[in-house]
Short mmCIF file of C-alpha atoms and ligand atoms in Angstrom, two decimals:
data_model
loop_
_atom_site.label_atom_id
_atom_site.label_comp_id
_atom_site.label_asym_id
_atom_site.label_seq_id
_atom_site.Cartn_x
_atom_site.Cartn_y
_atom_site.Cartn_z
CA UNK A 17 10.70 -56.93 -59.28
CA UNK A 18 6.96 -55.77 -58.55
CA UNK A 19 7.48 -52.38 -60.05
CA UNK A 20 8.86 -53.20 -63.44
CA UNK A 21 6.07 -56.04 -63.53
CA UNK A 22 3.99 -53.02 -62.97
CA UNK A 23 5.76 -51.21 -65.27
CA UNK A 24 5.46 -53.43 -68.55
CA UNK A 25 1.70 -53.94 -67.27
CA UNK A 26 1.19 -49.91 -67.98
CA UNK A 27 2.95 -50.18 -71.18
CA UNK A 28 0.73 -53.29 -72.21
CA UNK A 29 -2.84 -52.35 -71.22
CA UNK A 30 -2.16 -48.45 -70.81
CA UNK A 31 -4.09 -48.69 -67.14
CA UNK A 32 -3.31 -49.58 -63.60
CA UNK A 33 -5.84 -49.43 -60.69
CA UNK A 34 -5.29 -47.05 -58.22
CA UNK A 35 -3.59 -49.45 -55.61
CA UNK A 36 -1.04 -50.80 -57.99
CA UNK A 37 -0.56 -46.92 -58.93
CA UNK A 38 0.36 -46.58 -55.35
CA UNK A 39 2.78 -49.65 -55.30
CA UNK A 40 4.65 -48.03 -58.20
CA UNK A 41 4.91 -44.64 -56.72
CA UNK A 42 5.84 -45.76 -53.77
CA UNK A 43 8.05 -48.60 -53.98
CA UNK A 44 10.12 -47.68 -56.85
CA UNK A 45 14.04 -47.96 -57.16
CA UNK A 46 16.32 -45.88 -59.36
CA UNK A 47 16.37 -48.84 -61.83
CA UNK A 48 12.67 -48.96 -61.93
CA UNK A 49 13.08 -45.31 -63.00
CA UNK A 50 16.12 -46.25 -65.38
CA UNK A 51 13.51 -48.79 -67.07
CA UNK A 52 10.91 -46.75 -67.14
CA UNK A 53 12.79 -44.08 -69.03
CA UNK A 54 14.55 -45.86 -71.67
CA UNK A 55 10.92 -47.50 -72.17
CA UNK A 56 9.58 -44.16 -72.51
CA UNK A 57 12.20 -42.43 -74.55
CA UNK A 58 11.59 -45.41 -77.05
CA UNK A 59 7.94 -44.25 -77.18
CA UNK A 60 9.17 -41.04 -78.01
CA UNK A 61 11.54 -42.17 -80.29
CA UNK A 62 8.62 -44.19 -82.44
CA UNK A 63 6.23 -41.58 -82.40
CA UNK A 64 8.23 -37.82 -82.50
CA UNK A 65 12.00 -39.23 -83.58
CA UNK A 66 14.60 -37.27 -81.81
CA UNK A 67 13.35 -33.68 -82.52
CA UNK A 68 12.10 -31.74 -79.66
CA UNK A 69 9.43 -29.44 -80.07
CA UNK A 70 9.92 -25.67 -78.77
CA UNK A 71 7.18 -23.33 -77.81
CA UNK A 72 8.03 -19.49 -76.99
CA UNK A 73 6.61 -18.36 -73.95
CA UNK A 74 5.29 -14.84 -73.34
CA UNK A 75 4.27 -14.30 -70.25
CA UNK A 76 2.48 -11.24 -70.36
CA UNK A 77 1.05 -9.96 -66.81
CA UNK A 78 1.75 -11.14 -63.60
CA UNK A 79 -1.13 -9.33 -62.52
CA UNK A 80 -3.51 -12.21 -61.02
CA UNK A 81 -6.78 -11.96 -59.22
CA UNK A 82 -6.13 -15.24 -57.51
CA UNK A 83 -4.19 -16.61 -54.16
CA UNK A 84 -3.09 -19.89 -55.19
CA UNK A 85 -1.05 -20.28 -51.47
CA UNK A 86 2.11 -21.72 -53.61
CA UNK A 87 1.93 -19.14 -56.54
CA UNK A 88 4.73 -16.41 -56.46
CA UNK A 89 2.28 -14.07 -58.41
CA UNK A 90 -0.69 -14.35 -55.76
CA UNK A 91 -2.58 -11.16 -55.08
CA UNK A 92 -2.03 -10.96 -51.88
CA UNK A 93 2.02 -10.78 -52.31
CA UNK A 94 2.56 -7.42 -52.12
CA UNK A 95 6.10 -7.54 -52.97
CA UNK A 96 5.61 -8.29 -56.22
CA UNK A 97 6.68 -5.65 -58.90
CA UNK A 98 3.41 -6.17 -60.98
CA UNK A 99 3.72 -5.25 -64.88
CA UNK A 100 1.57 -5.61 -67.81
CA UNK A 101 2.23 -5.93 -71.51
CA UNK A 102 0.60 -3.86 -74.30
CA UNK A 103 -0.51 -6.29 -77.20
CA UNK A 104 1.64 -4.67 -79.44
CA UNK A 105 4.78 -5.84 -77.05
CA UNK A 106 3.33 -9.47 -76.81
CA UNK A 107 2.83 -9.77 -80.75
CA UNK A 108 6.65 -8.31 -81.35
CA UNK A 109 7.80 -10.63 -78.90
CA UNK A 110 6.09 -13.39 -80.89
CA UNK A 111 7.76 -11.65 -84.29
CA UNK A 112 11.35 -11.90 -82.51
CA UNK A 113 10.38 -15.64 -81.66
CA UNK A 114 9.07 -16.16 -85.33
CA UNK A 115 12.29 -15.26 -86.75
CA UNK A 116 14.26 -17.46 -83.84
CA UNK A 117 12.72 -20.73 -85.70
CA UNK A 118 9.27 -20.97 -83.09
CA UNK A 119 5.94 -21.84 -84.67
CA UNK A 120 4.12 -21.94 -81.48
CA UNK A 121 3.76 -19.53 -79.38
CA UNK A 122 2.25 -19.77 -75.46
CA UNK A 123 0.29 -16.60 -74.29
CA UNK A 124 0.61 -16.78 -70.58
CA UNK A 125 -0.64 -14.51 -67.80
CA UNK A 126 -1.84 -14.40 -64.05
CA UNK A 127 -6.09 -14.32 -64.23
CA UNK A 128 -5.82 -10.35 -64.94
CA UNK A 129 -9.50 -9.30 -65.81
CA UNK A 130 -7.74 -5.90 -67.77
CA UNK A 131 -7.14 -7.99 -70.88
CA UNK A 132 -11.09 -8.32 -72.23
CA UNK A 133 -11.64 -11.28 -74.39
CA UNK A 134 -12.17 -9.06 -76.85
CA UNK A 135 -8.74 -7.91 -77.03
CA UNK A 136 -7.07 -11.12 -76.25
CA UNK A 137 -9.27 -12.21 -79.76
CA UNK A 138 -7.47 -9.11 -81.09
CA UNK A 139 -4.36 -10.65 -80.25
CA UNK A 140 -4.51 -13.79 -81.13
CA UNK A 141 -6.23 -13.46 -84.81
CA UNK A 142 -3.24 -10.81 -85.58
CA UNK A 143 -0.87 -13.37 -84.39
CA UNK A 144 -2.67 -15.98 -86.94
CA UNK A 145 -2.93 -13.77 -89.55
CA UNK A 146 0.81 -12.68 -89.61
CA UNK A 147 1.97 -15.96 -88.87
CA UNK A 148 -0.61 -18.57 -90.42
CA UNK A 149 2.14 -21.17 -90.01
CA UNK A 150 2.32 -20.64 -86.23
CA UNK A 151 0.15 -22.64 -83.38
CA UNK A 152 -1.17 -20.29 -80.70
CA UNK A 153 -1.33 -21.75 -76.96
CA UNK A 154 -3.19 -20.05 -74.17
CA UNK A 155 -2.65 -20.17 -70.44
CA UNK A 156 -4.90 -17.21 -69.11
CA UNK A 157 -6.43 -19.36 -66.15
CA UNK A 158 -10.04 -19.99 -65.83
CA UNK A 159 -12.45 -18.40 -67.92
CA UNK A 160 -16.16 -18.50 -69.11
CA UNK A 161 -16.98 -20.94 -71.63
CA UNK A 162 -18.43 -17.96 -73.76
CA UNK A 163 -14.87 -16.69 -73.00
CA UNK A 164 -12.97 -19.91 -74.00
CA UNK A 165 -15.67 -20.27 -77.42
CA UNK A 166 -14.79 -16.68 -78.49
CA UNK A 167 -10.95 -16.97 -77.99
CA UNK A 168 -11.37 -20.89 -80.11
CA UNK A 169 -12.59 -18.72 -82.71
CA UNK A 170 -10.44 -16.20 -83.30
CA UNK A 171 -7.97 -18.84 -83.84
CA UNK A 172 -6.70 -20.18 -80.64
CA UNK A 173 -5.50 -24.10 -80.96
CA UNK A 174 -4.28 -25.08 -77.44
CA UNK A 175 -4.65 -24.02 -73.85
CA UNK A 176 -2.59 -24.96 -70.63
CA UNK A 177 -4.36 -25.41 -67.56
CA UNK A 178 -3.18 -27.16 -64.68
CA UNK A 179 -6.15 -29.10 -62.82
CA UNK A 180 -3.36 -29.26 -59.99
CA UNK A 181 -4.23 -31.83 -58.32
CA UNK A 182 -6.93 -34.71 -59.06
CA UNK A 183 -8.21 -34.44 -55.36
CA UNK A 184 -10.71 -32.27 -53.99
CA UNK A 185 -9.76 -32.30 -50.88
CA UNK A 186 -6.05 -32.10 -52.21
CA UNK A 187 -7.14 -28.76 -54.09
CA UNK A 188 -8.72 -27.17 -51.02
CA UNK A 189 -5.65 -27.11 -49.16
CA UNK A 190 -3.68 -25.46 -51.77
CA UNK A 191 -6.09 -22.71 -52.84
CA UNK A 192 -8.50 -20.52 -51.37
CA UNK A 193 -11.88 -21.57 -50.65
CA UNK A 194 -13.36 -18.64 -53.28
CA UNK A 195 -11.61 -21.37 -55.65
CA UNK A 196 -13.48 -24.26 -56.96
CA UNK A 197 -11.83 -27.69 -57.93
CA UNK A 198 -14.86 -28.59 -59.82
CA UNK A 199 -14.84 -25.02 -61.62
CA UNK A 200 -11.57 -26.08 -62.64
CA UNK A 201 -12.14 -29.45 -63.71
CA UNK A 202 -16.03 -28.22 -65.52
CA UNK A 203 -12.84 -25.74 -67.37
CA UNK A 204 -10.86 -28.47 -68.98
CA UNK A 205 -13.71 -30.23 -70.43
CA UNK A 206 -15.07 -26.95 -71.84
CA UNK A 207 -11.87 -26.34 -73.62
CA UNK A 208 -11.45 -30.32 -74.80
CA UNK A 209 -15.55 -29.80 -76.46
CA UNK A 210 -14.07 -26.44 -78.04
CA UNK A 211 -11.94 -28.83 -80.08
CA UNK A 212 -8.29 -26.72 -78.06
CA UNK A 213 -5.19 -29.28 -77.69
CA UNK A 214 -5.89 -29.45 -74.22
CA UNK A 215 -2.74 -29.26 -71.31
CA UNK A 216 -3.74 -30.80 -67.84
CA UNK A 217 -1.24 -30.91 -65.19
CA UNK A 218 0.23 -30.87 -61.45
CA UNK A 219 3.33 -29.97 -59.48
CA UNK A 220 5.41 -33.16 -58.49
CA UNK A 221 5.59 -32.53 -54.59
CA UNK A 222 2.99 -29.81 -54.06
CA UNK A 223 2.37 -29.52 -49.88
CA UNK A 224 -0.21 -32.19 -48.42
CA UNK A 225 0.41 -34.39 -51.62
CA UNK A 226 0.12 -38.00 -51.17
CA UNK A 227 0.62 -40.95 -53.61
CA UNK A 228 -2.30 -41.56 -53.29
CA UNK A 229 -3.34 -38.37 -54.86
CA UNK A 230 -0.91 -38.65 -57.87
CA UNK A 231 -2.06 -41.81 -58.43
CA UNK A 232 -5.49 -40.17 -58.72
CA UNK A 233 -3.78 -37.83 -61.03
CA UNK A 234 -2.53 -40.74 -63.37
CA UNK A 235 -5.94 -42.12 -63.39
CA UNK A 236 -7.26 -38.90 -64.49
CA UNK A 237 -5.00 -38.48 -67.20
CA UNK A 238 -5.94 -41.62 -67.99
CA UNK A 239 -9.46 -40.85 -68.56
CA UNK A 240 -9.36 -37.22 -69.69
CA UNK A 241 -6.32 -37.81 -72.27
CA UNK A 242 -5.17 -34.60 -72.33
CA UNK A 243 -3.55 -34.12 -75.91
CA UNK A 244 -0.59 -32.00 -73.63
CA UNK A 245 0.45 -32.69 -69.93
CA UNK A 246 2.84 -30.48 -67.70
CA UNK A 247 4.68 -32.13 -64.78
CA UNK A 248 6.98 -30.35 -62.52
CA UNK A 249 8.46 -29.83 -58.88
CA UNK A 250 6.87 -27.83 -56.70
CA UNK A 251 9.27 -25.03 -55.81
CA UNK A 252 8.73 -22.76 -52.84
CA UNK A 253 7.96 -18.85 -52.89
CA UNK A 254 9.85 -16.92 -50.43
CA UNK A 255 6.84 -14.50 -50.47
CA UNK A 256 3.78 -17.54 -50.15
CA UNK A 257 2.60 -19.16 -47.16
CA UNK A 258 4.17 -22.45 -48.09
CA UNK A 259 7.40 -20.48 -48.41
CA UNK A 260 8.70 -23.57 -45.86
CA UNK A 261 7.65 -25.95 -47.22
CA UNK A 262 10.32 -28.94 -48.78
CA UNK A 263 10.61 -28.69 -53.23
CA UNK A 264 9.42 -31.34 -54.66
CA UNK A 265 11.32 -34.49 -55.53
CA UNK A 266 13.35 -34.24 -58.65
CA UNK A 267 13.45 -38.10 -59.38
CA UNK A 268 10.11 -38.47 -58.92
CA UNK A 269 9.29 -35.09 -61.44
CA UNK A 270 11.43 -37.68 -64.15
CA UNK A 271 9.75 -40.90 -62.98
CA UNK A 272 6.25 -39.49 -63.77
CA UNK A 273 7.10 -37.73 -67.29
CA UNK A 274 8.34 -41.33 -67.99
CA UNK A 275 4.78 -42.56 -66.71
CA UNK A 276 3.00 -40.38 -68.30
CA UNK A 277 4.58 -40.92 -71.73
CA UNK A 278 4.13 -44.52 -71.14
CA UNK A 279 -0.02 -43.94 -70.38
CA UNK A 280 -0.26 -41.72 -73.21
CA UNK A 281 2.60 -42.35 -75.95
CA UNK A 282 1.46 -39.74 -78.08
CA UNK A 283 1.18 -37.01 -75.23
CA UNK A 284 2.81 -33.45 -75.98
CA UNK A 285 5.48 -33.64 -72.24
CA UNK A 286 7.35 -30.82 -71.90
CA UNK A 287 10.41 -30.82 -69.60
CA UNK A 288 9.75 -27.76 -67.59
CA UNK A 289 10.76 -24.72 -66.37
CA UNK A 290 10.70 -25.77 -62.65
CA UNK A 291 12.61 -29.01 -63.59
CA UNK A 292 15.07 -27.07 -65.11
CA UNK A 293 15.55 -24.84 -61.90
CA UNK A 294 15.54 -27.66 -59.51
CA UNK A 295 18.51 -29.46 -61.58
CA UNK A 296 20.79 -27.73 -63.63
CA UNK A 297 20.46 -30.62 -66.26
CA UNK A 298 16.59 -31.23 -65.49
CA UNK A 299 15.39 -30.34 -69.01
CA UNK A 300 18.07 -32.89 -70.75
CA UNK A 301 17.36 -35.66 -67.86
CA UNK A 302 13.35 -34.67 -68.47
CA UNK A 303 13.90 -35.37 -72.71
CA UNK A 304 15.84 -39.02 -71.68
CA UNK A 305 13.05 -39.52 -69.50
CA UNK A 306 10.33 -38.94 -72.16
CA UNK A 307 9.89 -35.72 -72.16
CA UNK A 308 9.61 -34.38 -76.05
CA UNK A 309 8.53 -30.31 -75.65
CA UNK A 310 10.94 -27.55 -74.18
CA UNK A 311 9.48 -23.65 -73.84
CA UNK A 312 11.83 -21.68 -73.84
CA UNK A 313 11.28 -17.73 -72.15
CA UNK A 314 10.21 -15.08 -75.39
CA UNK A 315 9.46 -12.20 -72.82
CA UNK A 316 11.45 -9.07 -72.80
CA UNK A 317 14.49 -9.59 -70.49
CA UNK A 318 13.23 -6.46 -68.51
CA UNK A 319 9.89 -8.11 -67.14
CA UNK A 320 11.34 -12.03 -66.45
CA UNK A 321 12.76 -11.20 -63.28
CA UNK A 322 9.02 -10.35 -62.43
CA UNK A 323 7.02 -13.17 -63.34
CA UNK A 324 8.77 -15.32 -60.49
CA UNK A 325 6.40 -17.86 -59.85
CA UNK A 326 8.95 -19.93 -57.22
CA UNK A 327 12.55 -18.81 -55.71
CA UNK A 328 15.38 -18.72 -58.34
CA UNK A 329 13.44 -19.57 -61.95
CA UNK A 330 15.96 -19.92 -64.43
CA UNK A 331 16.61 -17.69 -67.86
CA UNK A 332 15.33 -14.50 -66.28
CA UNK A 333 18.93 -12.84 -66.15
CA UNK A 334 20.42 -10.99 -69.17
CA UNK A 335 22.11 -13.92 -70.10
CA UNK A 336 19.35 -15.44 -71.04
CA UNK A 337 18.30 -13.51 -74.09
CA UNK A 338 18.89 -16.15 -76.58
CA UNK A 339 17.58 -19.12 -74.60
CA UNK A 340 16.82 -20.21 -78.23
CA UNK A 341 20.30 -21.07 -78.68
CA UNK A 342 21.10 -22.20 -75.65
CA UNK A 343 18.38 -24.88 -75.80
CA UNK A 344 19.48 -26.38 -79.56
CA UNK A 345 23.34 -26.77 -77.55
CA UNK A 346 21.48 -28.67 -74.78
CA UNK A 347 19.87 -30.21 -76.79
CA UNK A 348 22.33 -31.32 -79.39
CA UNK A 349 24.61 -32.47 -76.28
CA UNK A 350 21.98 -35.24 -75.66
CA UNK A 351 21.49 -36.19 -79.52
CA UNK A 352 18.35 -34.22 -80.00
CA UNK A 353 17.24 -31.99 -82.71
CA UNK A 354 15.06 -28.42 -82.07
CA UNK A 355 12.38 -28.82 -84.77
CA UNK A 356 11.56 -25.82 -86.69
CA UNK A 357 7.26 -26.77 -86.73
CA UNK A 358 4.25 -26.01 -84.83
CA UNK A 359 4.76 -29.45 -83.17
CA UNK A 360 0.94 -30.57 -82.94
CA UNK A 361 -0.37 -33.42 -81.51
CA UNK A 362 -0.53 -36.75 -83.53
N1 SAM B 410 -2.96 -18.23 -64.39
C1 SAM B 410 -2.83 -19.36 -65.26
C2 SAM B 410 -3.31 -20.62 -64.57
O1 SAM B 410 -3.69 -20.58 -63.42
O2 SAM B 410 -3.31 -21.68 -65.22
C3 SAM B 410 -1.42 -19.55 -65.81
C4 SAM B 410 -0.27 -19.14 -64.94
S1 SAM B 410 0.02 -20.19 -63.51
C5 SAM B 410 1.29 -19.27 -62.70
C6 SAM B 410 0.91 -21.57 -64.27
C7 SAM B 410 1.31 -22.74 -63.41
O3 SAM B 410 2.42 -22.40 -62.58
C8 SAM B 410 0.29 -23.25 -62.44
O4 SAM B 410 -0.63 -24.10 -63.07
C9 SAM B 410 1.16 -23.97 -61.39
O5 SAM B 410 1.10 -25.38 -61.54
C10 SAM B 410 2.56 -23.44 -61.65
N2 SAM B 410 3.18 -22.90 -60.41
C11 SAM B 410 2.73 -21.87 -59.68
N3 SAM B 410 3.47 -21.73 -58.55
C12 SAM B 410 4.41 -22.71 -58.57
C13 SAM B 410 5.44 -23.11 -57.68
N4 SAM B 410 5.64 -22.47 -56.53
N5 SAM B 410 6.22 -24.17 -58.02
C14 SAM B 410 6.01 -24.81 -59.19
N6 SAM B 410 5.04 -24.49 -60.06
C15 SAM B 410 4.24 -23.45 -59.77
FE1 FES B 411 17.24 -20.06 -71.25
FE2 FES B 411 19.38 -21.69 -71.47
S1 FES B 411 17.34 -22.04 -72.01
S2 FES B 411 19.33 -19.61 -70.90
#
């Protein structure tokens, strides 16, 4: 059919315009999703083999000056219990991880001004120096480029942020208007000149999305390449003003990773968090689909419960301590291999 025309097209000429983007993400069967995934996990295959990369996640305040409308950690939800880690907790939680096989390691936080850049530096050049074999990843928000320069230096080699959505007018209607989509967007290009693996990124279902925004989004990645891209479902908040509001579609979450690692065959695509809540298999269905990163929770068990960015996030109860094996099972069951590297971009 049309779709898997479309389909081959992507994989031939790594573009579509934005109406044929719209055709595709509109008209698509599950077998156009079947094709695109086993076409995608053959990328993946080719380029990474069948090892998964695995990134420990510390997420270290939940404190956040913003009020993203969809974000569980917003400011203005006062029934969040807010904590903060020292940097001595977030460097032995990177220690544990170390000797748990991870050799990356994803500082993550709500915008909390308490942590100067000065400390974060701290932070992050210990981390290097104790672990010179490790990758540090950043997702702190959006900073000053002086900010972003500083943190580069002190040893920093990737950073996660979301642009959210490609559309301005998209943006506006899922943040505040103190927020800036161009801010955002003027942030990941600062961070691709500082020479950071860069992570771009939306939520598969986010309220007032459209195909034709996503298909925006594609073209986007498109241009910007982003060396790392993170795709899931949006997931509602009890405590948000979108707490109403329908999750995002799961088959479409897995039909974009596919597109994506189709558009960009080298791209770092981890199967998320979110898609792991909103299916209990979503992480092994987001690897067949493409996917080839998994970031698994480093955090002390006693704070996970708090960083609850949507209703019912998975690995925050006790039993989750050792996600780390838990994941290489999961893994395994699919025929994949955990690798024991910092996983870079090729
Ligand atoms: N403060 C940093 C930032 O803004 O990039 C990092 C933390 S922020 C919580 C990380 C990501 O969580 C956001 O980019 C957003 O896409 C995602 N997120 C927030 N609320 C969500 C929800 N309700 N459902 C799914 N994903 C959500
Ligand atoms: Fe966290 Fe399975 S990955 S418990």
């Amino acid at each position: 059919g049309r779709v898997r025309e479309l389909i081959d097209r992507l994989g031939e000429n790594k573009h579509l315009d934005k109406a044929e983007w719209v055709e595709v993400l509109s008209g698509f069967t599950d077998e156009d999703r079947e094709y695109a995934a086993s076409l995608a996990r053959e990328i993946s295959l080719a380029h990474y083999g069948n090892k998964i990369f695995i990134r420990g996640i510390v997420e270290f305040s939940n404190i956040c000056k913003n009020d993203c409308l969809y974000c569980g950690i917003r400011r203005s939800n006062q029934n969040a219990q807010r904590y903060r880690l020292t940097a001595e907790e977030i460097c032995e939680c990177c220690d544990e991880g170390y000797e748990l096989g991870f050799r990356t390691f994803v500082l993550q936080s709500g915008e909390d001004k308490s942590y100067s850049t000065e400390m974060l530096c701290g932070i992050v050049s210990k981390l290097k120096e104790k672990h010179p074999d490790c990758a540090v990843t950043l997702s702190l928000g959006e900073l000053e480029y002086e900010d972003y320069k500083a943190l580069r230096e002190a040893g920093a080699d990737r950073y996660l942020l979301r642009h959210e959505t490609a559309n301005k007018a998209h943006y506006e209607k899922l943040h505040p208007a103190e927020m800036s989509w161009e801010h955002r967007m003027k942030c990941l290009e600062q961070l691709k000149e500082l020479g950071y693996q860069t992570g771009a990124g939306i939520m598969v279902g986010s309220p007032y999305q459209t195909v034709e925004c996503i298909a925006e989004d594609m073209l986007f990645f498109e241009k910007f390449k982003p060396e790392m891209i993170g795709i899931g479902p949006f997931l509602p908040h009890k405590d948000t003003p979108f707490k109403d509001e329908p999750k995002g579609s799961y088959e479409l979450t897995l039909f974009l990773l596919s597109l994506c690692r189709i558009l960009l065959p080298r791209v770092l695509l981890p199967a998320t968090t979110a898609l792991g809540t909103i299916h209990p298999l979503g992480r092994e269905e987001g690897v067949k689909a493409g996917a080839n990163v998994i970031m698994p929770n480093l955090s002390p068990t006693a704070v996970r419960k708090k960083y609850m960015l949507y209703d019912n996030k998975i690995c925050t109860g006790d039993e989750s301590a050792q996600c780390r094996g838990c994941l290489e099972q999961r893994m395994k069951s699919i025929g994949y291999e955990v690798a024991v590297t910092r996983g870079d971009f090729k």
